[in-house]
PDB file of C-alpha atoms in Angstrom:
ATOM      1  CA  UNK F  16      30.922  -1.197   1.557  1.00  0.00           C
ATOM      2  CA  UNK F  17      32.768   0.710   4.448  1.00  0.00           C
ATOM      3  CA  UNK F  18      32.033   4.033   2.360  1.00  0.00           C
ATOM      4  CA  UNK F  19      28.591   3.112   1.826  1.00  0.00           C
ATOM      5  CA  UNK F  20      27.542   2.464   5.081  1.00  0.00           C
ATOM      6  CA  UNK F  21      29.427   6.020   6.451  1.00  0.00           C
ATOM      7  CA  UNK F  22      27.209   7.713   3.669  1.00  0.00           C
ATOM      8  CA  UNK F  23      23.926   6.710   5.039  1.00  0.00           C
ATOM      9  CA  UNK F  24      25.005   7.135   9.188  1.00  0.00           C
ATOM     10  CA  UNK F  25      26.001  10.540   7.446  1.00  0.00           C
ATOM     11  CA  UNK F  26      22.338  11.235   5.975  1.00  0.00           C
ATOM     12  CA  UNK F  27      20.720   9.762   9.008  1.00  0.00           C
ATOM     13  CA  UNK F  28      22.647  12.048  11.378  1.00  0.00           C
ATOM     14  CA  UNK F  29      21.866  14.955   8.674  1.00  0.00           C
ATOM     15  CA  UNK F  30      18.411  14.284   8.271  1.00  0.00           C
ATOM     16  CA  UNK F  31      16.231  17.301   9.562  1.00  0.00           C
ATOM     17  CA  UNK F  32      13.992  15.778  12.552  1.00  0.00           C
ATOM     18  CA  UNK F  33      10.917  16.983  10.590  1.00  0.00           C
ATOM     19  CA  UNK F  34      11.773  13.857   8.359  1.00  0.00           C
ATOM     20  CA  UNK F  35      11.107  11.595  11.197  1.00  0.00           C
ATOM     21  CA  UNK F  36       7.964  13.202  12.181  1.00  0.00           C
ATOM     22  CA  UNK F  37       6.869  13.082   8.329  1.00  0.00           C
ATOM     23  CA  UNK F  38       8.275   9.510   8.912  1.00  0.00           C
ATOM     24  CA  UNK F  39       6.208   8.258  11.621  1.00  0.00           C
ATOM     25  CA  UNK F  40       3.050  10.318  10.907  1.00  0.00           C
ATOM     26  CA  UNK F  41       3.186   8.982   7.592  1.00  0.00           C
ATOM     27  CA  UNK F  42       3.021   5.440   8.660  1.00  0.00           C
ATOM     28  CA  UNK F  43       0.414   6.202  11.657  1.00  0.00           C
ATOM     29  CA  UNK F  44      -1.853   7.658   9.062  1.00  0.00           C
ATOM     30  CA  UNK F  45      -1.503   4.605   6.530  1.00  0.00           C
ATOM     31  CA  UNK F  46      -1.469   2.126   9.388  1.00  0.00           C
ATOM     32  CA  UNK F  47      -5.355   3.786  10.092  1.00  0.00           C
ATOM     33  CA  UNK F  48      -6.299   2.819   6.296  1.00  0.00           C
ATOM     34  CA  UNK F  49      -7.681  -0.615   7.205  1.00  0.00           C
ATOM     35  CA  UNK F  50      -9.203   0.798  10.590  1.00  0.00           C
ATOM     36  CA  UNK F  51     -11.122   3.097   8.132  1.00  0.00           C
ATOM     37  CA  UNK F  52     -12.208   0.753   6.069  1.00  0.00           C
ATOM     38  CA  UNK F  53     -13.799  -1.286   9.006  1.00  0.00           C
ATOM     39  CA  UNK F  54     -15.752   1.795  10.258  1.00  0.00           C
ATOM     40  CA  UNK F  55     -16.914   2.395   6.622  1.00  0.00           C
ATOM     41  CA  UNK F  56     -18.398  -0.882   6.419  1.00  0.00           C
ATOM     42  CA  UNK F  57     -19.275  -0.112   2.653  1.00  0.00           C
ATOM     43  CA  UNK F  58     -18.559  -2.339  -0.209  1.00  0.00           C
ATOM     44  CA  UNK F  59     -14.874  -2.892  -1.571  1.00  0.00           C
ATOM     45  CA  UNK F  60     -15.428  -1.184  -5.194  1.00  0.00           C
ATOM     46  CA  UNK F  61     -17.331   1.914  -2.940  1.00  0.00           C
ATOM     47  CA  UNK F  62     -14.999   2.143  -0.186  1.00  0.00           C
ATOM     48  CA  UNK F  63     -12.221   2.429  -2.969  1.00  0.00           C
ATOM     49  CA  UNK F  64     -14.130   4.876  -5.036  1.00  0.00           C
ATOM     50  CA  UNK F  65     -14.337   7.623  -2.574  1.00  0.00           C
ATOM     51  CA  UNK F  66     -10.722   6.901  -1.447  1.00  0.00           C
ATOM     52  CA  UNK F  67      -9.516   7.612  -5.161  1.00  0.00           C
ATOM     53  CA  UNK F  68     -12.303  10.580  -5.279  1.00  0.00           C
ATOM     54  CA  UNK F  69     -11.440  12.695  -2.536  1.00  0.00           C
ATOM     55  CA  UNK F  70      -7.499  12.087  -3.331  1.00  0.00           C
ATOM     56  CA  UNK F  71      -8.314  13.552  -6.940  1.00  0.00           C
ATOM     57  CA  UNK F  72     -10.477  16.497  -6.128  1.00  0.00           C
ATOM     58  CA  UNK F  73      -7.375  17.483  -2.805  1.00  0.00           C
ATOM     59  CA  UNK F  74      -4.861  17.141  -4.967  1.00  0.00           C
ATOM     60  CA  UNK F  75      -6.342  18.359  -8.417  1.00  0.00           C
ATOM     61  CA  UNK F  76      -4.861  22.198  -7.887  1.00  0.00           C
ATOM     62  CA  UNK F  77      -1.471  21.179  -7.475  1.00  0.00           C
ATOM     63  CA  UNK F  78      -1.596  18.964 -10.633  1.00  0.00           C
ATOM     64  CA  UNK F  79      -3.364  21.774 -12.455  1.00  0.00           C
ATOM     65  CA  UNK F  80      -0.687  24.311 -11.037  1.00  0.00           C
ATOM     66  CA  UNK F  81       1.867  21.495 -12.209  1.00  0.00           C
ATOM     67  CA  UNK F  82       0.230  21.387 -16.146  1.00  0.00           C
ATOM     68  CA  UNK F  83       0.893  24.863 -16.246  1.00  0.00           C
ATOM     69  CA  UNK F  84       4.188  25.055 -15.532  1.00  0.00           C
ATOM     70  CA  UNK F  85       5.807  21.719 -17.035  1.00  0.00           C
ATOM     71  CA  UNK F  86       2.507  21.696 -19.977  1.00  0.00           C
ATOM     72  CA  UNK F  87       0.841  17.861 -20.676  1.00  0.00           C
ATOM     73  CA  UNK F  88       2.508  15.072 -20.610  1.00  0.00           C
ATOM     74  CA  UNK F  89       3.187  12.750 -23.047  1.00  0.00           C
ATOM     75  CA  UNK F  90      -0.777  10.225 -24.187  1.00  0.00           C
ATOM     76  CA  UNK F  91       1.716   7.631 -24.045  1.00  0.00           C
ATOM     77  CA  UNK F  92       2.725   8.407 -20.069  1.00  0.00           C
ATOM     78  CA  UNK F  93      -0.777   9.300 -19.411  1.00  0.00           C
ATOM     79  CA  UNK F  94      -1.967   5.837 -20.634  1.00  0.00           C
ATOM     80  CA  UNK F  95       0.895   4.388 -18.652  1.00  0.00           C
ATOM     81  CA  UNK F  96       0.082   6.135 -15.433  1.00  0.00           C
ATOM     82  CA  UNK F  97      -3.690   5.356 -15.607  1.00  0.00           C
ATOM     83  CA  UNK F  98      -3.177   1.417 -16.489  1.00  0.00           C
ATOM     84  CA  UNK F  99      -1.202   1.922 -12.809  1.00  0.00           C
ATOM     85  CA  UNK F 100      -4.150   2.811 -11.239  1.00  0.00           C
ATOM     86  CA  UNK F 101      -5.975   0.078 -12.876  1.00  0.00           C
ATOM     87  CA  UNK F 102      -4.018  -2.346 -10.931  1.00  0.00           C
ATOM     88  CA  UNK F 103      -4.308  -0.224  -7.615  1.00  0.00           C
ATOM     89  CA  UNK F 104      -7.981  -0.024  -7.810  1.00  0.00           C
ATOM     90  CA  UNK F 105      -7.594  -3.805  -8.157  1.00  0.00           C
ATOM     91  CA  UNK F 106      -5.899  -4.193  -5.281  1.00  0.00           C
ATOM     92  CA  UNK F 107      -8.223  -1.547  -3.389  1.00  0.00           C
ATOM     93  CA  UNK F 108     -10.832  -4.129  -4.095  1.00  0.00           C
ATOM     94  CA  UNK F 109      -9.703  -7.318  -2.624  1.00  0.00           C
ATOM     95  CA  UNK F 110      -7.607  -5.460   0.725  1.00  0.00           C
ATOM     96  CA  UNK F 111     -11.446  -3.645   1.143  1.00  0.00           C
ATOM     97  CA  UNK F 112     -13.420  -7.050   0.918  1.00  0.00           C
ATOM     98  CA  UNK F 113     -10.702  -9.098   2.505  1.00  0.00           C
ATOM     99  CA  UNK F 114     -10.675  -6.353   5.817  1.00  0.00           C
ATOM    100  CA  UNK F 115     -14.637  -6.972   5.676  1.00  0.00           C
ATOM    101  CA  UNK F 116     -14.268 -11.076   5.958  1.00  0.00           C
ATOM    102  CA  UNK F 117     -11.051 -11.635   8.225  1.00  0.00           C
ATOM    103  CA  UNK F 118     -10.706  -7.846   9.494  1.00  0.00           C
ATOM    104  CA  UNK F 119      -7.895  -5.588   9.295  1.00  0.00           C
ATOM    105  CA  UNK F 120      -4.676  -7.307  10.773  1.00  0.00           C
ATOM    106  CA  UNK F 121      -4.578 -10.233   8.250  1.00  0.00           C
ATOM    107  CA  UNK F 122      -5.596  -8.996   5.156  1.00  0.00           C
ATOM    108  CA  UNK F 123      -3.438  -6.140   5.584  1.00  0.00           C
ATOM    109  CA  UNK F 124      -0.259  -8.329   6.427  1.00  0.00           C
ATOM    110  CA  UNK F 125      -0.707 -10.570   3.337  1.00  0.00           C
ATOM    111  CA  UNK F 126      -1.193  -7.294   0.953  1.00  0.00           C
ATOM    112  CA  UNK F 127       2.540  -6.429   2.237  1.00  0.00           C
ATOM    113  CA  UNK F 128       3.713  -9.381   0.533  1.00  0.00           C
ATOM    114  CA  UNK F 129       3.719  -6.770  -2.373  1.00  0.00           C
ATOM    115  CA  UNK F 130       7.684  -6.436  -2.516  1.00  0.00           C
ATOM    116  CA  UNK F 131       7.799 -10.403  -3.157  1.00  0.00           C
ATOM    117  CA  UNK F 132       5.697 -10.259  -6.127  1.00  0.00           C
ATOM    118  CA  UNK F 133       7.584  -6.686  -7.017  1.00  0.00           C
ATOM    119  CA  UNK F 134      10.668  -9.085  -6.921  1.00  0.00           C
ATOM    120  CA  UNK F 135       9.566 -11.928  -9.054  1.00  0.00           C
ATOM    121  CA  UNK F 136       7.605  -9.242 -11.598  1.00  0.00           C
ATOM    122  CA  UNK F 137      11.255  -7.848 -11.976  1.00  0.00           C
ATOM    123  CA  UNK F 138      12.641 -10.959 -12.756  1.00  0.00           C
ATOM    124  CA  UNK F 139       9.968 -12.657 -15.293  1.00  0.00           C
ATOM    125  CA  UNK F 140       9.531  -9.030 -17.242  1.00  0.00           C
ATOM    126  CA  UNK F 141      12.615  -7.363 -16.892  1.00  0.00           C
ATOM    127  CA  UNK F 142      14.609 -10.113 -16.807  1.00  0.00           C
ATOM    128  CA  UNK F 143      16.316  -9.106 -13.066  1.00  0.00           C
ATOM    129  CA  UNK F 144      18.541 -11.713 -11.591  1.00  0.00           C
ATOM    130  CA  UNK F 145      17.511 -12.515  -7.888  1.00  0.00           C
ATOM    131  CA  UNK F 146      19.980 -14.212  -5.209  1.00  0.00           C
ATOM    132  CA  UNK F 147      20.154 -16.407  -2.768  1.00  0.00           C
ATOM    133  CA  UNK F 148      18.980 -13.784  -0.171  1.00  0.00           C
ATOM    134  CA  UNK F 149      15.634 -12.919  -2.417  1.00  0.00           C
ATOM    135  CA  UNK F 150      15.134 -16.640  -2.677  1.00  0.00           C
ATOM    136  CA  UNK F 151      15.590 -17.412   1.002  1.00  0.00           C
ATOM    137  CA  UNK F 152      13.517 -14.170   1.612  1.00  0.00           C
ATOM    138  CA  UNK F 153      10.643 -15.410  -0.299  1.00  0.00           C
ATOM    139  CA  UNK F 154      10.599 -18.671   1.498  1.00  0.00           C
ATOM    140  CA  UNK F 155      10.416 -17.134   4.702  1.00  0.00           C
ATOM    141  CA  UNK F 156       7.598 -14.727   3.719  1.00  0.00           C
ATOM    142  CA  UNK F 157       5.325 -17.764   2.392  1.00  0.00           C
ATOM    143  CA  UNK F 158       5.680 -19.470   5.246  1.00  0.00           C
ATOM    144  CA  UNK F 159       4.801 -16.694   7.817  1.00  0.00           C
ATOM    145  CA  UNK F 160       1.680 -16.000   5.287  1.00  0.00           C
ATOM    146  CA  UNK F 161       0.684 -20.000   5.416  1.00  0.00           C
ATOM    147  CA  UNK F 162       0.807 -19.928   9.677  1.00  0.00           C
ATOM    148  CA  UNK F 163      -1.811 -16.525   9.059  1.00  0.00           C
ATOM    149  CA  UNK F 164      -3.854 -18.027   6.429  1.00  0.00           C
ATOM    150  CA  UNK F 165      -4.382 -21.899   7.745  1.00  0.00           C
ATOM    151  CA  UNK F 166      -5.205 -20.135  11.045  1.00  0.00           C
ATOM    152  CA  UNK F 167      -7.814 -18.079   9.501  1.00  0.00           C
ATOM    153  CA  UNK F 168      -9.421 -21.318   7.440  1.00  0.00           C
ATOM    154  CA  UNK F 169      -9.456 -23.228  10.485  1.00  0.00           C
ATOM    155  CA  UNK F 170     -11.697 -20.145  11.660  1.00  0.00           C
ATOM    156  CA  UNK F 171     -13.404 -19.858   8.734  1.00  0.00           C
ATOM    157  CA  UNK F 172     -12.605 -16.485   7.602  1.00  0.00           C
ATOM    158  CA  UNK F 173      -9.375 -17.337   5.212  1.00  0.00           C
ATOM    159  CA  UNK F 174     -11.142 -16.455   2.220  1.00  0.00           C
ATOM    160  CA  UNK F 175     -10.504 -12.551   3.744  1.00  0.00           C
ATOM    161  CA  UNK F 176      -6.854 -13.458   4.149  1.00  0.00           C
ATOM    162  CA  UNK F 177      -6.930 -15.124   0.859  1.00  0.00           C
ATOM    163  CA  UNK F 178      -7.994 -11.871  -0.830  1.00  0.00           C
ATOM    164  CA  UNK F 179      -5.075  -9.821   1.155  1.00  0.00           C
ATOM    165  CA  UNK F 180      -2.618 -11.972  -0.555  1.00  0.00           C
ATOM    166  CA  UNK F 181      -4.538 -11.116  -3.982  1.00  0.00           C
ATOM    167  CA  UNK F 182      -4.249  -7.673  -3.275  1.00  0.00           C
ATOM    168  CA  UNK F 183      -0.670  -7.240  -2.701  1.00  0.00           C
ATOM    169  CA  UNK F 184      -0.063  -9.279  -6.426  1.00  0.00           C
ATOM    170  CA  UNK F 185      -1.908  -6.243  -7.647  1.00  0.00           C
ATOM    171  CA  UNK F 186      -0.198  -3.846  -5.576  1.00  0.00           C
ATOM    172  CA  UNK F 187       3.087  -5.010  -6.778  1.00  0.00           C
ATOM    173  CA  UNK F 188       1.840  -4.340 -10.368  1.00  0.00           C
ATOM    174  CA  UNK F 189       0.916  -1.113  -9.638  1.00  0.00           C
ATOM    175  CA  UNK F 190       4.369  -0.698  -8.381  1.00  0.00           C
ATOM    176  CA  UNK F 191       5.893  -2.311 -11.552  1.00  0.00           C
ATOM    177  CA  UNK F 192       3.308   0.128 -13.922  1.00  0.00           C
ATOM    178  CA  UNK F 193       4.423   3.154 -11.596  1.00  0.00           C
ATOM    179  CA  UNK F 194       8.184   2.360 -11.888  1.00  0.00           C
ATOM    180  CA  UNK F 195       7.988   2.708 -15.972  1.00  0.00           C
ATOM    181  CA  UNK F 196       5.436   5.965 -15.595  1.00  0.00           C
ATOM    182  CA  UNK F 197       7.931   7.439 -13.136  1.00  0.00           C
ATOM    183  CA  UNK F 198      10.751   7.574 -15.841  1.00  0.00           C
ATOM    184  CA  UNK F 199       9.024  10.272 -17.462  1.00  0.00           C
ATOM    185  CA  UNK F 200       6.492  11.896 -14.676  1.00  0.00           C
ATOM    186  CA  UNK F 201       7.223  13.498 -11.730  1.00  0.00           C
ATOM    187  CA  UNK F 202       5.699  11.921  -8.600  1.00  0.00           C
ATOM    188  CA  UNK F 203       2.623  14.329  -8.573  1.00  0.00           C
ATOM    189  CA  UNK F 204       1.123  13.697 -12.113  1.00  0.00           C
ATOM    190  CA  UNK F 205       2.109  10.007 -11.779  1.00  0.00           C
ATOM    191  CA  UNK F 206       0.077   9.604  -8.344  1.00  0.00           C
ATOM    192  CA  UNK F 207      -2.827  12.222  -9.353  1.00  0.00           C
ATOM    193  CA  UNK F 208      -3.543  10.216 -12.823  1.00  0.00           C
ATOM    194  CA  UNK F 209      -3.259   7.055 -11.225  1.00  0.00           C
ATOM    195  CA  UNK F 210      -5.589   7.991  -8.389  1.00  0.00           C
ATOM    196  CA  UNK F 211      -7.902   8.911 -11.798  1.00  0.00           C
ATOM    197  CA  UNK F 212      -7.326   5.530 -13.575  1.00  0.00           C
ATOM    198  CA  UNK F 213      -8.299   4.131 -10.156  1.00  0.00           C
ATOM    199  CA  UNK F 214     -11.269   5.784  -9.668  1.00  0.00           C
ATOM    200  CA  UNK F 215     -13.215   5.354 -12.769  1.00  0.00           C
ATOM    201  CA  UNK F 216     -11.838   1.798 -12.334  1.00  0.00           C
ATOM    202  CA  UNK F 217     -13.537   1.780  -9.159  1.00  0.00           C
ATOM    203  CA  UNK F 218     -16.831   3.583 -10.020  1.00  0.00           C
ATOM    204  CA  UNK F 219     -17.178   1.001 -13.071  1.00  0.00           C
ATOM    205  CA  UNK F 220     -17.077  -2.413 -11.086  1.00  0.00           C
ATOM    206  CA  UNK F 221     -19.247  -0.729  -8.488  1.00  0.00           C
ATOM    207  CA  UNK F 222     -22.507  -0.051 -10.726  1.00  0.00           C
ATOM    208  CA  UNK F 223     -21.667  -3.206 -12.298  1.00  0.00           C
ATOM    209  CA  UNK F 224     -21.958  -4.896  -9.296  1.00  0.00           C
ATOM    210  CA  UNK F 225     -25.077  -2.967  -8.636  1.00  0.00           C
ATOM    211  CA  UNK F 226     -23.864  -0.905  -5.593  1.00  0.00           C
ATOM    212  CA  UNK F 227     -25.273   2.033  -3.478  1.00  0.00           C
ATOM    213  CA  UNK F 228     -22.950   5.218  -4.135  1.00  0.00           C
ATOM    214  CA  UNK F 229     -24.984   7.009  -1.732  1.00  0.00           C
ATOM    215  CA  UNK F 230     -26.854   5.234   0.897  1.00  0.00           C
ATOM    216  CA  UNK F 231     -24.467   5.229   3.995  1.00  0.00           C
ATOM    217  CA  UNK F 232     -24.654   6.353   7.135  1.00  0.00           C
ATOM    218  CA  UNK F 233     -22.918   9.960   8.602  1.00  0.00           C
ATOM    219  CA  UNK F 234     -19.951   7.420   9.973  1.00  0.00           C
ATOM    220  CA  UNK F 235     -19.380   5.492   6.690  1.00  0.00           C
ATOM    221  CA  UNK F 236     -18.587   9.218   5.064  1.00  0.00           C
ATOM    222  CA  UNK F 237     -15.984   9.910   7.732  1.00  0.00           C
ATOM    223  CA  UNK F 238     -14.860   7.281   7.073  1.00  0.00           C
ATOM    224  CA  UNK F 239     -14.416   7.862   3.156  1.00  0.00           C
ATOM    225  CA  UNK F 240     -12.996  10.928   4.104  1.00  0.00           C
ATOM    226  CA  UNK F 241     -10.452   9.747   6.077  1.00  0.00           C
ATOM    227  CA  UNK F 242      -9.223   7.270   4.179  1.00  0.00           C
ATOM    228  CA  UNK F 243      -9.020   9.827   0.997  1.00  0.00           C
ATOM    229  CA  UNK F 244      -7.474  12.939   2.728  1.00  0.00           C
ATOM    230  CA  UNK F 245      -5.359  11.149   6.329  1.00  0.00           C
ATOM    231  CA  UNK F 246      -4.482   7.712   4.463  1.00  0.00           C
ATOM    232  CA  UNK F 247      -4.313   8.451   0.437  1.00  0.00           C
ATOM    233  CA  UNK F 248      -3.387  11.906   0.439  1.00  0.00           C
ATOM    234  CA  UNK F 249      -1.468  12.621   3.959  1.00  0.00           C
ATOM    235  CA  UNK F 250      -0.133   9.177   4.592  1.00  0.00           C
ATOM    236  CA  UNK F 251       1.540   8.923   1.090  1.00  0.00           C
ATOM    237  CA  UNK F 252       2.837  12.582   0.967  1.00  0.00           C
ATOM    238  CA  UNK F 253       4.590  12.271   4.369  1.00  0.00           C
ATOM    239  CA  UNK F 254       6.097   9.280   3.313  1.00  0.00           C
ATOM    240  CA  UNK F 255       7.003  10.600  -0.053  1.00  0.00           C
ATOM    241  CA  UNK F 256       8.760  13.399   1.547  1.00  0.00           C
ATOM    242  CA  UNK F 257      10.440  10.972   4.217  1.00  0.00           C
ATOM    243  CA  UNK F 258      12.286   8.802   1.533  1.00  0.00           C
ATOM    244  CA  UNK F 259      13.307  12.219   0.454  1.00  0.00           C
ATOM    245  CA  UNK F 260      15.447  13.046   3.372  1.00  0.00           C
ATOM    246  CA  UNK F 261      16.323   9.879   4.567  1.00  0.00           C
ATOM    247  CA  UNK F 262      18.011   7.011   3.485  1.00  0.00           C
ATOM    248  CA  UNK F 263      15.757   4.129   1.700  1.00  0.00           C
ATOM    249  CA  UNK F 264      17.918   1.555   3.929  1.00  0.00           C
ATOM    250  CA  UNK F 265      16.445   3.445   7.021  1.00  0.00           C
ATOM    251  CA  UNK F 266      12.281   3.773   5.747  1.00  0.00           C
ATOM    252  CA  UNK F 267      12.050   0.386   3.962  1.00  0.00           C
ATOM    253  CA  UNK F 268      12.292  -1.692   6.820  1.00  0.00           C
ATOM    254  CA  UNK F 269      10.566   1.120   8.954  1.00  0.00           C
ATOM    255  CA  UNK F 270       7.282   0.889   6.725  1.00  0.00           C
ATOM    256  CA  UNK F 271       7.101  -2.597   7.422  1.00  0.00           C
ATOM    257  CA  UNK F 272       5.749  -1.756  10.604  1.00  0.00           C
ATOM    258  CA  UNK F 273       2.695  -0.326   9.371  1.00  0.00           C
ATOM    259  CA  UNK F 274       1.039  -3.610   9.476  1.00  0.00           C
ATOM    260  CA  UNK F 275       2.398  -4.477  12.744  1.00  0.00           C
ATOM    261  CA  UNK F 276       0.934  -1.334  13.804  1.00  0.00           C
ATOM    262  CA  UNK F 277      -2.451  -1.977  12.005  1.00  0.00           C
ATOM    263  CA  UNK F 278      -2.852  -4.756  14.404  1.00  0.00           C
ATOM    264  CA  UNK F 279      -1.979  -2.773  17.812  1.00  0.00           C
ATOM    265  CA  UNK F 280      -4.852  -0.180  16.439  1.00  0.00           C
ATOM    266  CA  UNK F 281      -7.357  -3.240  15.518  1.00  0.00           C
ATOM    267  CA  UNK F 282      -7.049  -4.618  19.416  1.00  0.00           C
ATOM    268  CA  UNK F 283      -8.628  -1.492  21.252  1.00  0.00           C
ATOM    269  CA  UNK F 284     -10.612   0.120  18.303  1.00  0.00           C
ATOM    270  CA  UNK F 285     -12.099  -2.681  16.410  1.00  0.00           C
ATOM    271  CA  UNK F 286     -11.821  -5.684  19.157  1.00  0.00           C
ATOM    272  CA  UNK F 287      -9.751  -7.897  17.238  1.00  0.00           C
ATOM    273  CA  UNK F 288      -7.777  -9.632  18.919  1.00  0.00           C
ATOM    274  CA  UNK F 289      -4.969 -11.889  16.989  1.00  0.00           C
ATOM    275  CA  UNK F 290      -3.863 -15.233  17.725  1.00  0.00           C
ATOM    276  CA  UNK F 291      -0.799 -16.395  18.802  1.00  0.00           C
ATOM    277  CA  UNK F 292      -0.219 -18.067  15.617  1.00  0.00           C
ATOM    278  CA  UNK F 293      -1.514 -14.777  13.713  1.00  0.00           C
ATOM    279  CA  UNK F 294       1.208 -12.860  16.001  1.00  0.00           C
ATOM    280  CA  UNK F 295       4.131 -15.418  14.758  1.00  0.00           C
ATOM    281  CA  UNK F 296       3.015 -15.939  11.402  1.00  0.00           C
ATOM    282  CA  UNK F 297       2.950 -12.291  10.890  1.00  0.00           C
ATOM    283  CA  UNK F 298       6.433 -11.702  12.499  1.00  0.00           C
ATOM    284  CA  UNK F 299       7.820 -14.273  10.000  1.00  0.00           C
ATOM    285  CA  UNK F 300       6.111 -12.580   7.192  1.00  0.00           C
ATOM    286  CA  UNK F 301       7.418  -9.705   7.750  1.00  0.00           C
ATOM    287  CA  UNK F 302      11.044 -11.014   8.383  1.00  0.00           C
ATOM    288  CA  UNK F 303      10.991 -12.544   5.216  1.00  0.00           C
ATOM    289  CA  UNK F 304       9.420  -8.932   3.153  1.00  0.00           C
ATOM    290  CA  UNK F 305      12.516  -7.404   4.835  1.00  0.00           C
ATOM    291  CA  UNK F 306      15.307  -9.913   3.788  1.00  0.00           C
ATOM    292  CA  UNK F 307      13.685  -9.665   0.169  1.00  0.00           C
ATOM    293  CA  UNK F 308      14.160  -5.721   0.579  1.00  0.00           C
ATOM    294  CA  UNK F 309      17.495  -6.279   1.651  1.00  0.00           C
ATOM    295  CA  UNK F 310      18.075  -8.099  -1.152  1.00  0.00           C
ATOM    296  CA  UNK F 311      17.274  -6.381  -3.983  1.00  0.00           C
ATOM    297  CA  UNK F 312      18.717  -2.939  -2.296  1.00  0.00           C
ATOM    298  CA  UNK F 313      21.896  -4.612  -2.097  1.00  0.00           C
TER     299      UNK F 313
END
């Protein structure tokens, strides 16, 4: 234990201080995400749609450059990587519609319950053995996210909050999917044909639902845009490079505060301003996500 804990002061005194710049900006620009999708104002499926767009078209020369060098991959790890993206354009769906309903604190606190589900997915398909700490993590984190949600029934906007907790269920699938494709696929092709698998996900339930794909106003496009190239693209390639050059110990917990941060950027940009009970459920949501990270890092 002694040795592992000099190893990680040693990378975190190591660590070039561009890591913590990639660090933080990468969190800043993921924490804007929801903000984005409250300026769109679009519909979930569309919202998502461009998101997953404008992240394939940016990053479509590297993956290109990558085919030549490394050739295709494997139908079965394509397949793999695009039933990923299935699940994130899933999630993209319910975090959209639930930011719409209950705004962008809430929502976005529930769909970081992601590493619970991660956790029990683990343990009911790959047959992972969870402690005491996971267990007593879990506990924590459902109660923090029943303070949040019977808050935002009693205000009549839980059905947003609801959908938050939805979405991080299919975030943590996309995480299980993206653990398998990740075996065999570097992080680029993974990410690129799971932004595809997304996409047409996306596209499909939006002209089945019968909505617009152009009709939006000159601020609901900046907003797709950001979201695609500062929140998809930027915010996950910072990070990417982050847990690169630092220590997972040090950006797991770290990333937590993204939501935390969501919520600071809601109160002067979108005028939402939480509760006390949304403040101390969140807190103990969180808590509990970190003691469950804890846990199965251990």
């Amino acid at each position: 234990m002694t040795t592992i804990v000099k190893d990680e002061r040693t990378a975190v005194q190591s660590a070039p201080a561009r890591a913590y710049w990639a660090l933080t900006l990468g969190i800043l620009s993921i924490g804007f995400s929801a903000i984005f999708v409250r300026w769109a104002d679009a519909p979930g499926a569309v919202t998502g749609f461009y998101r997953m767009l404008i992240a394939v078209i940016a990053l479509a020369v590297p993956f290109i450059r990558y085919l030549g060098k490394a050739g295709y991959p494997p139908r079965r790890e394509v397949l793999i990587a695009l039933a990923a993206g299935i699940f994130f354009g899933s999630d993209l769906i319910f975090w959209n519609t639930g930011i719409l309903i209950s705004g962008a604190a809430n929502p976005t606190l529930m769909a970081n319950t992601a590493p619970v589900w991660v956790g029990l997915g683990a343990m009911l398909i790959f047959k992972e053995k969870l402690g005491v700490l996971f267990w007593t993590g879990l506990a924590i984190a459902l109660g923090g996210a029943a303070l949040i949600l019977g808050a935002d029934i009693r205000n009549s906007v839980g059905l947003g909050t609801l959908l938050g907790l939805i979405a991080g269920i299919f975030y943590a699938g996309y995480l299980l999917i993206m653990q398998r494709s990740r075996r065999a696929l570097p992080a680029l092709p993974a990410f690129w044909l799971a932004c595809v698998g997304a996409m047409v996900m996306l596209f499909i339930v939006a002209r089945l639902q019968g909505e617009s794909l152009t009709d939006y106003s000159l601020q609901t496009w900046l907003a797709f845009l950001a979201m695609g190239l500062i929140s998809q693209v930027l915010g996950q390639l910072l990070v990417s490079y982050a847990l690169g050059a630092l220590p997972a110990s040090l950006v797991s917990p770290t990333l937590l505060g993204q939501p935390a941060l969501t919520m600071l950027l809601a109160i002067p940009l979108l005028g939402e301003i939480p509760t006390p009970w949304h403040v101390l459920g969140g807190a103990i949501l969180l808590i509990g996500v970190y003691i469950v990270h804890r846990s199965r890092a251990a």
